[in-house]
Coordinates of C-alpha atoms and ligand atoms in Angstrom, one line a residue:
M179 CA 92.2 -224.2 32.0
P180 CA 94.3 -222.3 29.5
I181 CA 92.2 -219.8 27.5
H182 CA 92.7 -221.6 24.1
D183 CA 91.2 -224.8 25.7
L184 CA 87.9 -223.0 26.6
R185 CA 85.0 -224.5 24.7
V186 CA 82.6 -221.8 23.7
L187 CA 79.3 -221.7 21.9
V188 CA 78.2 -218.5 20.2
T189 CA 74.4 -218.2 19.8
E190 CA 73.2 -215.4 17.7
D191 CA 70.7 -215.3 14.8
D192 CA 72.4 -212.4 13.0
R193 CA 75.1 -214.0 10.8
L194 CA 77.3 -211.0 10.7
Q195 CA 77.2 -210.4 14.4
R196 CA 77.9 -214.0 15.0
S197 CA 80.9 -214.1 12.8
I198 CA 82.4 -211.0 14.4
V199 CA 82.2 -212.6 17.8
V200 CA 83.7 -215.8 16.5
E201 CA 86.6 -214.0 14.8
M202 CA 87.3 -212.0 18.0
L203 CA 87.4 -215.2 20.0
R204 CA 89.7 -216.8 17.5
S205 CA 92.0 -213.8 17.7
L206 CA 92.2 -214.4 21.5
G207 CA 93.4 -217.9 20.8
L208 CA 90.3 -219.9 21.3
N209 CA 89.9 -222.9 19.1
A210 CA 86.9 -224.8 20.2
I211 CA 84.1 -222.5 19.0
S212 CA 80.7 -223.7 18.0
E213 CA 77.9 -221.7 16.6
A214 CA 74.1 -221.8 16.8
T215 CA 71.4 -219.5 15.4
N216 CA 68.8 -219.9 18.0
G217 CA 68.2 -221.1 21.6
E218 CA 66.8 -224.5 20.5
E219 CA 69.8 -225.3 18.5
A220 CA 72.1 -224.1 21.3
L221 CA 70.4 -226.1 24.0
D222 CA 70.7 -229.2 21.8
M223 CA 74.4 -228.6 21.3
I224 CA 74.9 -228.0 25.0
R225 CA 73.1 -231.2 25.9
H226 CA 75.2 -233.3 23.6
A227 CA 78.6 -231.6 23.9
N228 CA 81.3 -233.8 25.2
P229 CA 83.5 -232.4 26.7
P230 CA 81.0 -229.9 28.0
I231 CA 80.8 -226.3 26.7
N232 CA 82.4 -223.9 29.2
I233 CA 81.0 -220.6 28.0
L234 CA 77.8 -219.7 26.1
F235 CA 77.7 -216.4 24.3
C236 CA 74.1 -215.7 23.8
D237 CA 71.9 -213.1 22.2
L238 CA 68.6 -212.4 24.0
K239 CA 66.4 -211.8 21.0
M240 CA 66.4 -214.9 18.8
P241 CA 63.8 -216.8 16.8
K242 CA 62.3 -220.2 18.1
M243 CA 63.8 -220.0 21.6
D244 CA 65.0 -216.7 22.9
G245 CA 67.9 -216.1 25.3
M246 CA 65.7 -216.0 28.4
E247 CA 64.1 -219.3 27.7
L248 CA 67.5 -220.8 27.0
L249 CA 68.8 -219.6 30.4
R250 CA 65.8 -221.2 32.0
H251 CA 66.5 -224.6 30.4
L252 CA 70.2 -224.4 31.3
G253 CA 69.1 -223.7 34.9
T254 CA 66.5 -226.4 35.2
E255 CA 68.8 -229.0 33.6
H256 CA 71.7 -227.9 35.8
F257 CA 74.3 -227.2 33.2
H258 CA 77.2 -225.3 34.8
V259 CA 77.9 -223.3 31.7
E260 CA 79.0 -219.7 32.1
V261 CA 77.0 -217.2 30.2
V262 CA 77.9 -213.9 28.3
I263 CA 75.0 -211.9 27.0
L264 CA 75.3 -210.5 23.6
S265 CA 72.9 -207.6 23.4
A266 CA 72.6 -203.9 23.0
M267 CA 73.1 -202.7 26.6
D268 CA 69.6 -202.3 28.0
K269 CA 70.1 -201.9 31.7
K270 CA 66.6 -203.1 32.6
L271 CA 66.8 -206.2 30.5
L272 CA 70.2 -206.9 31.9
A273 CA 69.0 -206.6 35.4
V274 CA 66.2 -209.1 34.7
V275 CA 68.7 -211.5 33.0
N276 CA 70.9 -211.2 36.0
K277 CA 68.1 -212.0 38.4
V278 CA 67.0 -215.0 36.3
S279 CA 70.6 -216.3 36.1
S280 CA 71.1 -216.0 39.9
L281 CA 67.8 -217.8 40.5
Y282 CA 69.0 -220.6 38.3
E283 CA 72.5 -220.4 39.7
I284 CA 74.0 -219.7 36.3
K285 CA 77.2 -217.7 36.4
L286 CA 76.8 -214.6 34.3
L287 CA 80.2 -213.5 33.2
G288 CA 78.9 -210.2 31.7
A289 CA 77.3 -208.6 28.8
L290 CA 79.0 -207.5 25.6
E291 CA 77.7 -204.3 24.2
K292 CA 77.7 -203.7 20.5
P293 CA 80.0 -202.6 19.0
L294 CA 82.1 -205.3 20.5
S295 CA 85.6 -204.5 21.8
L296 CA 88.4 -207.0 22.0
Q297 CA 89.5 -205.6 25.4
K298 CA 86.0 -206.0 26.9
L299 CA 85.8 -209.5 25.5
K300 CA 89.2 -210.4 27.1
H301 CA 88.0 -208.9 30.4
I302 CA 84.8 -210.9 30.3
L303 CA 86.7 -214.1 29.6
S304 CA 89.0 -213.4 32.5
Q305 CA 86.0 -213.6 34.8
S306 CA 85.5 -217.2 33.9
G307 CA 86.1 -219.8 36.6
N308 CA 87.6 -222.0 33.8
T309 CA 90.5 -219.8 32.9
P310 CA 93.6 -218.7 34.7
I311 CA 93.6 -215.2 33.0
A312 CA 91.5 -214.0 35.9
P313 CA 92.7 -210.8 37.5
A314 CA 96.0 -210.9 39.4
P315 CA 97.2 -212.2 41.7
K316 CA 95.3 -215.5 41.1
A317 CA 96.4 -215.0 37.5
A318 CA 100.1 -215.0 38.1
P319 CA 101.4 -217.8 40.2
Q320 CA 105.1 -217.8 40.6
Q321 CA 106.7 -220.6 38.7
F322 CA 107.9 -222.8 41.6
N323 CA 107.5 -226.5 42.0
F324 CA 108.2 -227.3 45.6
S325 CA 107.7 -230.8 46.9
V326 CA 105.3 -231.3 49.8
E327 CA 108.3 -232.4 51.9
E328 CA 110.2 -229.2 51.2
I329 CA 107.2 -227.1 52.1
L330 CA 106.6 -229.1 55.4
E331 CA 110.3 -228.6 56.3
G332 CA 109.9 -224.9 55.7
I333 CA 106.9 -224.9 58.1
R334 CA 108.9 -226.8 60.7
Q335 CA 111.6 -224.2 60.5
K336 CA 108.9 -221.4 60.8
Q337 CA 109.9 -219.9 57.5
F338 CA 106.2 -219.1 56.9
K339 CA 104.8 -215.8 58.1
P340 CA 101.6 -214.0 57.8
F341 CA 101.5 -210.8 55.8
L342 CA 98.7 -208.5 56.9
Q343 CA 96.4 -206.6 54.7
P344 CA 94.1 -204.0 56.4
K345 CA 90.4 -204.2 56.3
V346 CA 88.9 -200.7 56.4
D347 CA 85.4 -199.5 57.5
L348 CA 84.2 -198.0 54.2
Q349 CA 81.9 -195.5 55.9
T350 CA 84.3 -194.1 58.5
G351 CA 87.6 -194.9 57.0
Q352 CA 88.9 -196.6 60.1
V353 CA 91.0 -199.7 60.0
V354 CA 88.9 -202.4 61.7
G355 CA 91.0 -205.4 61.1
A356 CA 93.4 -207.3 58.9
E357 CA 93.6 -210.5 56.9
A358 CA 96.6 -212.7 57.5
L359 CA 97.9 -214.1 54.2
A360 CA 100.6 -216.7 54.3
R361 CA 104.0 -216.0 52.8
W362 CA 107.0 -218.3 52.7
L363 CA 110.1 -216.3 53.4
H364 CA 112.2 -218.7 51.5
P365 CA 116.0 -218.6 52.3
E366 CA 116.8 -218.8 48.5
H367 CA 113.7 -217.5 46.6
G368 CA 112.6 -214.7 48.9
I369 CA 108.9 -214.1 49.4
V370 CA 106.9 -217.0 47.9
S371 CA 103.2 -216.6 47.2
P372 CA 100.6 -218.9 48.6
Y373 CA 99.8 -220.3 45.2
A374 CA 103.1 -222.1 45.3
F375 CA 102.3 -224.1 48.4
I376 CA 98.6 -223.9 49.5
P377 CA 97.3 -226.2 46.7
K378 CA 100.1 -228.7 47.3
L379 CA 99.4 -228.8 51.0
E380 CA 95.7 -229.2 50.5
E381 CA 96.0 -231.9 48.0
S382 CA 98.3 -233.9 50.2
G383 CA 96.1 -233.4 53.2
Q384 CA 98.9 -231.5 55.0
I385 CA 97.4 -228.0 55.2
D386 CA 96.7 -228.2 59.0
S387 CA 100.3 -227.6 60.0
L388 CA 100.3 -224.3 58.1
T389 CA 96.8 -223.4 59.4
Y390 CA 98.0 -223.8 63.0
L391 CA 101.1 -221.8 62.4
M392 CA 99.1 -219.0 60.8
L393 CA 96.6 -219.0 63.7
E394 CA 99.3 -218.9 66.3
E395 CA 100.9 -215.9 64.6
S396 CA 97.6 -214.2 64.0
A397 CA 96.6 -214.6 67.6
S398 CA 99.9 -213.3 68.8
I399 CA 99.7 -210.3 66.4
C400 CA 96.1 -209.6 67.7
R401 CA 97.3 -209.7 71.3
T402 CA 100.2 -207.2 70.5
L403 CA 97.7 -204.9 68.8
L404 CA 95.3 -205.1 71.7
G405 CA 98.3 -204.2 74.0
K406 CA 98.8 -201.1 71.8
N407 CA 95.1 -200.3 72.2
H408 CA 94.2 -201.3 68.7
A409 CA 91.2 -203.7 69.0
L410 CA 91.5 -205.1 65.5
H411 CA 90.0 -208.3 64.1
I412 CA 92.5 -210.6 62.5
A413 CA 91.3 -213.0 59.9
A414 CA 92.9 -216.3 59.0
N415 CA 92.0 -218.6 56.0
L416 CA 90.6 -222.0 56.6
S417 CA 90.7 -224.8 54.0
L418 CA 87.8 -227.1 53.4
V419 CA 90.2 -230.0 53.9
S420 CA 90.9 -228.9 57.5
L421 CA 87.2 -228.8 58.2
T422 CA 86.8 -232.5 57.8
D423 CA 89.1 -233.1 60.8
P424 CA 86.8 -233.8 63.7
L425 CA 89.2 -232.2 66.1
I426 CA 89.9 -229.0 64.2
A427 CA 87.5 -226.7 66.1
E428 CA 88.9 -227.6 69.4
K429 CA 92.5 -227.2 68.2
I430 CA 91.8 -223.8 66.7
T431 CA 90.1 -222.6 69.8
S432 CA 92.9 -223.8 72.1
I433 CA 95.5 -222.1 69.9
V434 CA 93.8 -218.8 70.2
K435 CA 93.0 -219.1 73.8
A436 CA 96.6 -220.2 74.6
A437 CA 97.8 -216.9 73.0
G438 CA 95.6 -215.1 75.5
V439 CA 93.2 -213.7 72.9
D440 CA 89.4 -213.7 73.0
T441 CA 88.1 -215.7 70.1
K442 CA 85.8 -212.8 69.2
Y443 CA 88.8 -211.0 67.7
I444 CA 89.6 -213.8 65.3
T445 CA 87.7 -214.2 62.0
L446 CA 87.9 -217.4 60.0
E447 CA 87.6 -217.1 56.2
I448 CA 86.1 -220.1 54.4
T449 CA 85.7 -220.0 50.6
E450 CA 82.2 -220.0 49.2
S451 CA 82.7 -223.4 47.7
A452 CA 83.8 -224.8 51.0
A453 CA 80.9 -223.2 52.7
M454 CA 78.6 -225.1 50.4
T455 CA 79.8 -228.4 51.7
E456 CA 77.2 -231.0 52.7
A457 CA 79.8 -232.8 54.8
P458 CA 78.3 -233.2 58.3
Q459 CA 81.7 -233.1 59.9
A460 CA 82.5 -229.7 58.3
L461 CA 79.2 -228.3 59.2
E462 CA 79.6 -229.5 62.8
N463 CA 83.1 -227.9 63.0
L464 CA 81.8 -224.6 61.7
A465 CA 78.9 -224.6 64.2
R466 CA 81.4 -225.3 67.0
L467 CA 83.7 -222.6 65.9
Y468 CA 80.8 -220.2 65.8
M469 CA 79.7 -221.3 69.3
N470 CA 83.3 -220.8 70.5
G471 CA 83.0 -217.2 69.5
F472 CA 84.8 -217.0 66.2
T473 CA 83.4 -214.9 63.4
L474 CA 82.9 -216.9 60.2
S475 CA 83.4 -215.3 56.9
I476 CA 82.4 -216.5 53.4
D477 CA 85.4 -215.8 51.2
D478 CA 85.4 -215.3 47.4
Y479 CA 81.7 -214.9 47.3
G480 CA 80.2 -214.9 43.9
T481 CA 82.6 -217.4 42.4
G482 CA 80.5 -220.4 43.5
Y483 CA 76.9 -221.2 43.0
S484 CA 75.6 -221.2 46.5
N485 CA 72.1 -220.2 47.3
L486 CA 70.6 -218.4 50.2
Q487 CA 69.4 -221.6 51.8
Q488 CA 72.9 -223.1 51.8
L489 CA 74.3 -219.9 53.2
T490 CA 71.9 -219.7 56.1
R491 CA 72.9 -223.2 57.3
I492 CA 76.1 -221.7 58.6
A493 CA 76.2 -218.8 61.1
F494 CA 78.3 -216.5 59.0
G495 CA 79.1 -213.0 60.2
E496 CA 80.7 -211.7 57.1
L497 CA 80.4 -212.0 53.3
K498 CA 83.5 -211.2 51.2
I499 CA 82.6 -210.3 47.7
D500 CA 85.2 -211.7 45.4
Q501 CA 87.7 -209.2 44.0
S502 CA 86.9 -210.2 40.4
F503 CA 83.6 -208.3 40.8
I504 CA 85.0 -205.2 42.4
H505 CA 87.8 -203.5 40.6
G506 CA 86.4 -201.0 38.1
F507 CA 82.9 -202.2 38.8
A508 CA 81.6 -198.6 38.9
N509 CA 81.8 -198.4 35.2
N510 CA 80.4 -201.8 34.4
E511 CA 76.6 -202.2 34.7
A512 CA 76.6 -205.9 35.0
M513 CA 79.2 -206.0 37.7
L514 CA 77.4 -203.1 39.5
I515 CA 74.3 -205.1 39.6
V516 CA 76.1 -208.2 40.9
V517 CA 77.8 -206.2 43.6
A518 CA 74.5 -204.4 44.6
A519 CA 72.8 -207.8 44.8
N520 CA 75.6 -209.2 47.0
I521 CA 75.6 -206.3 49.4
D522 CA 71.8 -206.7 49.5
M523 CA 72.2 -210.3 50.3
A524 CA 74.5 -209.5 53.2
H525 CA 72.0 -207.0 54.5
K526 CA 69.4 -209.6 54.2
L527 CA 71.4 -212.1 56.2
R528 CA 72.2 -209.2 58.6
I529 CA 75.9 -209.8 58.2
K530 CA 78.8 -207.5 57.2
S531 CA 79.6 -207.1 53.6
V532 CA 83.3 -206.9 52.7
A533 CA 84.6 -206.0 49.2
E534 CA 88.0 -207.4 48.2
G535 CA 90.2 -205.9 45.6
V536 CA 89.4 -202.3 46.2
E537 CA 92.1 -200.8 44.0
T538 CA 91.0 -197.3 43.4
K539 CA 89.3 -194.4 45.0
E540 CA 86.5 -194.8 42.6
D541 CA 85.9 -198.4 43.7
W542 CA 85.9 -197.2 47.2
E543 CA 83.5 -194.3 46.7
M544 CA 81.0 -196.4 44.9
L545 CA 81.1 -199.1 47.5
R546 CA 80.6 -196.6 50.2
K547 CA 77.6 -195.2 48.4
M548 CA 76.2 -198.7 48.1
D549 CA 76.5 -199.2 51.8
C550 CA 79.1 -201.8 51.7
D551 CA 80.6 -202.1 55.2
I552 CA 84.2 -203.0 54.8
G553 CA 86.9 -202.8 52.1
Q554 CA 90.2 -204.5 51.5
G555 CA 92.6 -203.9 48.6
Y556 CA 95.6 -202.2 47.2
F557 CA 93.9 -198.8 47.5
F558 CA 94.2 -199.0 51.2
A559 CA 97.4 -201.1 51.4
K560 CA 99.0 -204.3 50.0
P561 CA 99.6 -207.2 52.3
M562 CA 102.7 -206.4 54.4
S563 CA 105.0 -207.9 57.1
T564 CA 103.9 -207.7 60.7
E565 CA 106.5 -205.1 61.5
D566 CA 105.3 -202.9 58.6
F567 CA 101.8 -203.4 59.7
Y568 CA 102.5 -202.1 63.2
T569 CA 104.1 -199.0 61.7
F570 CA 101.2 -198.7 59.2
I571 CA 98.7 -198.8 62.1
D572 CA 100.6 -196.3 64.1
N573 CA 100.8 -193.8 61.2
Y574 CA 97.5 -194.5 59.6
R575 CA 95.7 -191.4 58.6
N576 CA 92.1 -191.7 57.9
Q577 CA 91.9 -191.3 54.1
L578 CA 88.3 -190.4 54.3
L579 CA 89.3 -187.1 55.9
E580 CA 91.9 -186.6 53.2
V581 CA 89.8 -187.1 50.2
S582 CA 89.5 -183.4 49.3
P583 CA 89.4 -180.2 51.2
T584 CA 85.7 -180.0 50.6
A585 CA 85.1 -183.4 52.1
V586 CA 87.0 -182.4 55.3
H587 CA 85.1 -179.2 55.4
H588 CA 81.8 -180.9 55.1
Y589 CA 82.8 -183.5 57.5
I590 CA 83.6 -181.0 60.1
K591 CA 80.6 -178.9 59.3
T592 CA 78.1 -181.7 59.7
T593 CA 79.6 -183.0 62.9
T594 CA 79.0 -179.6 64.4
K595 CA 75.6 -179.0 62.7
T596 CA 72.7 -180.1 64.7
N597 CA 70.2 -182.5 63.4
S598 CA 67.4 -180.0 63.9
E599 CA 68.7 -177.8 61.2
F600 CA 68.0 -180.3 58.4
K601 CA 64.8 -180.0 56.5
I602 CA 63.8 -183.5 55.5
L603 CA 60.9 -184.8 53.4
I604 CA 59.7 -188.4 53.6
V605 CA 57.8 -189.8 50.6
E606 CA 56.3 -193.1 51.5
D607 CA 52.8 -194.5 50.9
D608 CA 52.9 -197.2 53.5
E609 CA 51.6 -195.7 56.7
F610 CA 53.5 -197.9 59.1
T611 CA 56.9 -197.3 57.4
R612 CA 56.1 -193.6 57.1
N613 CA 55.3 -193.3 60.8
T614 CA 58.3 -195.4 61.8
I615 CA 60.7 -193.1 60.0
L616 CA 59.0 -190.0 61.4
Q617 CA 59.3 -191.3 64.9
I618 CA 62.9 -192.4 64.4
L619 CA 63.9 -189.1 62.9
N620 CA 62.2 -187.3 65.7
S621 CA 63.9 -189.3 68.4
L622 CA 67.2 -188.5 66.7
G623 CA 66.5 -184.8 66.9
Y624 CA 65.6 -184.2 63.3
L625 CA 62.8 -181.8 64.1
Q626 CA 62.1 -180.3 60.7
T627 CA 60.7 -183.4 59.1
T628 CA 57.6 -183.6 56.9
A629 CA 56.0 -186.8 55.5
V630 CA 53.8 -187.2 52.4
K631 CA 52.0 -190.2 50.9
D632 CA 52.8 -189.7 47.2
A633 CA 55.0 -188.0 44.7
Q634 CA 52.5 -185.3 43.6
S635 CA 52.2 -184.0 47.2
A636 CA 56.0 -184.0 47.4
I637 CA 56.2 -182.0 44.2
A638 CA 53.6 -179.5 45.5
L639 CA 55.6 -179.0 48.7
F640 CA 58.8 -178.2 46.8
E641 CA 57.2 -174.9 45.8
E642 CA 57.1 -173.9 49.4
V643 CA 60.0 -175.5 51.1
Q644 CA 63.6 -176.1 50.2
F645 CA 64.4 -179.5 51.6
N646 CA 67.9 -180.5 52.3
L647 CA 67.1 -184.1 52.1
I648 CA 64.4 -186.3 50.5
I649 CA 63.9 -189.9 51.6
T650 CA 61.7 -191.6 49.2
D651 CA 60.2 -195.0 48.6
I652 CA 60.4 -196.4 45.1
F653 CA 56.8 -197.8 44.9
L654 CA 54.4 -195.0 45.2
P655 CA 50.8 -194.9 44.2
D656 CA 51.1 -192.1 41.6
I657 CA 54.5 -191.5 40.1
N658 CA 57.1 -194.0 41.1
G659 CA 60.0 -192.8 43.3
L660 CA 62.6 -193.1 40.5
E661 CA 60.5 -190.8 38.2
L662 CA 60.2 -188.4 41.1
I663 CA 64.0 -188.3 41.4
K664 CA 64.4 -188.0 37.7
R665 CA 62.1 -184.9 37.7
I666 CA 64.2 -183.4 40.5
R667 CA 67.4 -184.2 38.7
T668 CA 66.1 -182.8 35.4
D669 CA 65.0 -179.6 37.1
R670 CA 61.4 -180.2 36.5
T671 CA 60.4 -179.4 40.1
F672 CA 61.1 -176.6 42.5
A673 CA 63.4 -178.8 44.4
K674 CA 67.1 -177.9 43.9
P675 CA 68.6 -180.3 41.4
N676 CA 71.4 -181.1 43.9
T677 CA 69.0 -181.9 46.8
R678 CA 70.3 -185.0 48.6
I679 CA 68.2 -188.0 48.0
I680 CA 68.0 -191.3 49.9
V681 CA 66.1 -194.2 48.5
L682 CA 64.2 -196.6 50.6
S683 CA 64.9 -199.9 48.9
G684 CA 63.6 -203.3 49.4
L685 CA 65.9 -206.2 49.7
T686 CA 66.0 -207.6 46.2
Q687 CA 65.2 -204.6 44.1
T688 CA 68.6 -204.6 42.4
K689 CA 67.2 -203.2 39.2
A690 CA 65.7 -200.2 40.9
V691 CA 68.9 -199.8 42.9
G692 CA 70.8 -199.8 39.6
L693 CA 68.5 -197.2 38.1
A694 CA 68.7 -195.1 41.3
M695 CA 72.4 -195.1 41.1
T696 CA 72.3 -193.8 37.5
L697 CA 70.2 -191.0 38.9
N698 CA 73.0 -190.2 41.3
V699 CA 71.0 -190.7 44.5
N700 CA 73.1 -190.1 47.5
G701 CA 72.3 -193.2 49.5
F702 CA 70.0 -196.2 50.2
L703 CA 68.2 -197.3 53.3
A704 CA 67.0 -200.8 53.5
K705 CA 64.3 -202.1 55.8
P706 CA 64.3 -202.9 58.7
L707 CA 65.0 -199.4 59.7
I708 CA 67.5 -199.1 62.5
P709 CA 67.8 -195.7 64.2
N710 CA 71.6 -195.4 64.3
V711 CA 72.0 -196.7 60.8
I712 CA 69.6 -194.0 59.6
D713 CA 71.4 -191.4 61.6
R714 CA 74.8 -192.4 60.2
K715 CA 73.4 -192.5 56.7
I716 CA 71.9 -189.1 56.9
K717 CA 75.2 -187.6 58.3
N718 CA 77.1 -189.3 55.5
V719 CA 74.8 -188.1 52.8
M720 CA 74.7 -184.6 54.1
S721 CA 78.5 -184.4 54.5
E722 CA 79.3 -185.6 51.0
P723 CA 79.5 -183.1 48.2
T724 CA 76.7 -184.0 45.8
R725 CA 77.8 -184.9 42.4
V726 CA 75.0 -184.3 40.0
Q727 CA 75.4 -184.0 36.2
A728 CA 73.8 -181.5 34.0
S729 CA 70.0 -182.0 33.9
I730 CA 70.1 -183.2 30.3
A731 CA 72.2 -186.2 31.3
Y732 CA 69.2 -187.6 33.1
E733 CA 66.6 -186.9 30.4
T734 CA 67.0 -190.3 28.7
I735 CA 66.9 -192.5 31.8
N736 CA 64.0 -194.7 31.6
T737 CA 62.4 -195.0 35.0
D738 CA 59.7 -197.4 34.0
I739 CA 59.7 -200.2 36.6
Q740 CA 56.4 -201.7 35.7
D741 CA 57.8 -205.2 35.7
I742 CA 59.1 -204.9 39.3
L743 CA 55.7 -203.5 40.3
I744 CA 54.0 -206.5 38.9
S745 CA 56.4 -209.0 40.5
K746 CA 55.9 -207.1 43.8
S747 CA 52.1 -207.4 43.8
Ligands
LIG971 P1 92.2 -214.6 49.3 O1 91.9 -215.2 50.7 O2 91.1 -214.3 48.4 O3 93.1 -213.4 49.6 C1 93.1 -212.2 48.8 C2 94.2 -212.2 47.8 O4 94.0 -211.0 47.0 C3 95.5 -212.1 48.4 O5 96.4 -212.8 47.5 C4 95.8 -210.6 48.3 O6 97.2 -210.3 48.3 C5 95.1 -210.2 47.0 N1 94.7 -208.9 46.9 C6 94.4 -208.0 48.0 N2 94.1 -206.8 47.6 C7 94.1 -206.9 46.2 C8 93.8 -205.9 45.2 O7 93.4 -204.7 45.5 N3 93.9 -206.3 43.9 C9 94.3 -207.5 43.6 N4 94.4 -207.8 42.3 N5 94.6 -208.5 44.5 C10 94.5 -208.1 45.8 P2 97.5 -213.8 48.1 O8 98.1 -213.2 49.4 O9 98.4 -214.1 47.0 O10 96.6 -215.0 48.6 C11 96.1 -215.8 47.6 C12 95.1 -216.9 48.2 O11 95.9 -217.9 48.9 C13 94.2 -216.3 49.2 O12 93.1 -215.7 48.6 C14 93.8 -217.5 50.0 O13 92.7 -218.2 49.3 C15 95.0 -218.3 50.0 N6 95.7 -218.2 51.3 C16 96.6 -217.3 51.7 N7 97.0 -217.5 52.9 C17 96.4 -218.7 53.3 C18 96.5 -219.5 54.5 O14 97.1 -219.2 55.5 N8 95.7 -220.6 54.5 C19 94.9 -221.0 53.5 N9 94.2 -222.1 53.6 N10 94.9 -220.3 52.4 C20 95.6 -219.1 52.3
LIG972 CA1 90.7 -214.8 52.4
LIG973 CA1 89.0 -213.7 48.9

């Protein structure tokens, strides 16, 4: 839908604020703008709007019915309206709103801070599933209008080739695989993007011929790579349309087997919306593909409205967070929370998290800190021809080792340093968890490990011992873990302000995770605790140069997490 066709509703009790938003939307070319002064009025308008409202701009504090209540009504009445929060940026509040929205499967496009900026507004609108001004490349389809017959003829003549884009292990910097993206090497038009032919093929029910071609090529690339001693996973994209074909699973399996490749090297990416299908045939196909050894991946995650239950019906091995959430997310609190929640979700499902659209080093570093497993994006490489990919792989230098001389130094240093040299403090009130970590660390050879039950004991110990690393729980009986970290960061304890800190986080504590990130903690560990994950995490954390700001920068951070504590108990 073109941007000027978007139907928006601005709900804000302050007349001046409301008119500013309305004017800004007008200046961006939107025409269908309605206004409401409170939640009740807004709900009424949404209920009766025809055609429906696409985007709701909504203040949180309003008379009669506030923003939260409005969200709840939208959720329970299943309106698929996208929401933009208009509120002074209160991180805690935003985290709660985010949580509520995801519970009700409402798509939160973002929050607009005051003063409002046109650029931010534009960016937020670009996140809408209703507009094509979403980030490139989905934004910029080439202007071709091929007929299905022309496309099929091109496929018969094998003019379609996969371009490969590397997938990189964010923790180690190794290339672990590649996604095969279709390109039409058109004799006249050169390289044609998938947007010019995928939708046409899907709509006409003819996508299978391309799928088979791509799979054949992917499998043969995979075999060549294996021959060069590169055990890489190659991913191909599967359309929902194909999944309704009762024979597709067998066909895909036989194509891969015929190429002499073990199916475990092939990943099949299915978009989130396709993964939500109720069609028994599609579910059966996915189950069969899984049984045949393929890895199933949920593509474009975050753009649909799937819930955990829907996701667990299918044996996914990978969750790809949509690129619209990734690029530049480190500086956007709302996106940060969404990404944290998605990585969390993957951990919870015990599957790999993959971030698409990693465009900068900053994106990468943040994802790495947040324990995202794999990254894909222009920062590592753009999709490239098979030949270029082989050269790329042969010459690939692990960027992790090239980040900065200090990183290399630390990397080398820690790989030679023995675990027994680290002084580690564990702060955890739960006896079972505390003992588990102690035992694991002991078995890993971390011999200078101390454990305490609360923050006050930790603070007392800082006077005696300079710990290299503190692993702390968030929920502690006396001072919460975040406050403990704040005191360390603001120099109010004897611990060094740059002491490395790892937070033991629960699975859904996105708000606490967000706060911990603003306190520049060095890493997170989620339960269940797995020995080699812990070992790798500690090595990573110790090898990275810490980046802490001046103590004053942390003074104003509000570490009050009472509401999470309440919801926990
Ligand atoms: P996708 O599966 O989400 O693929 C990722 C798209 O993001 C690719 O666009 C890729 O070139 C682009 N991309 C990768 N890194 C970055 C980055 O850092 N920043 C930005 N802005 N974009 C990045 P591409 O190749 O144009 O493919 C578009 C879509 O077409 C794919 O989205 C996929 O849904 C579909 N597609 C491609 N090949 C096939 C295929 O063989 N079969 C089917 N069914 N669909 C395909
Ligand atoms: Ca894909
Ligand atoms: Ca994708």
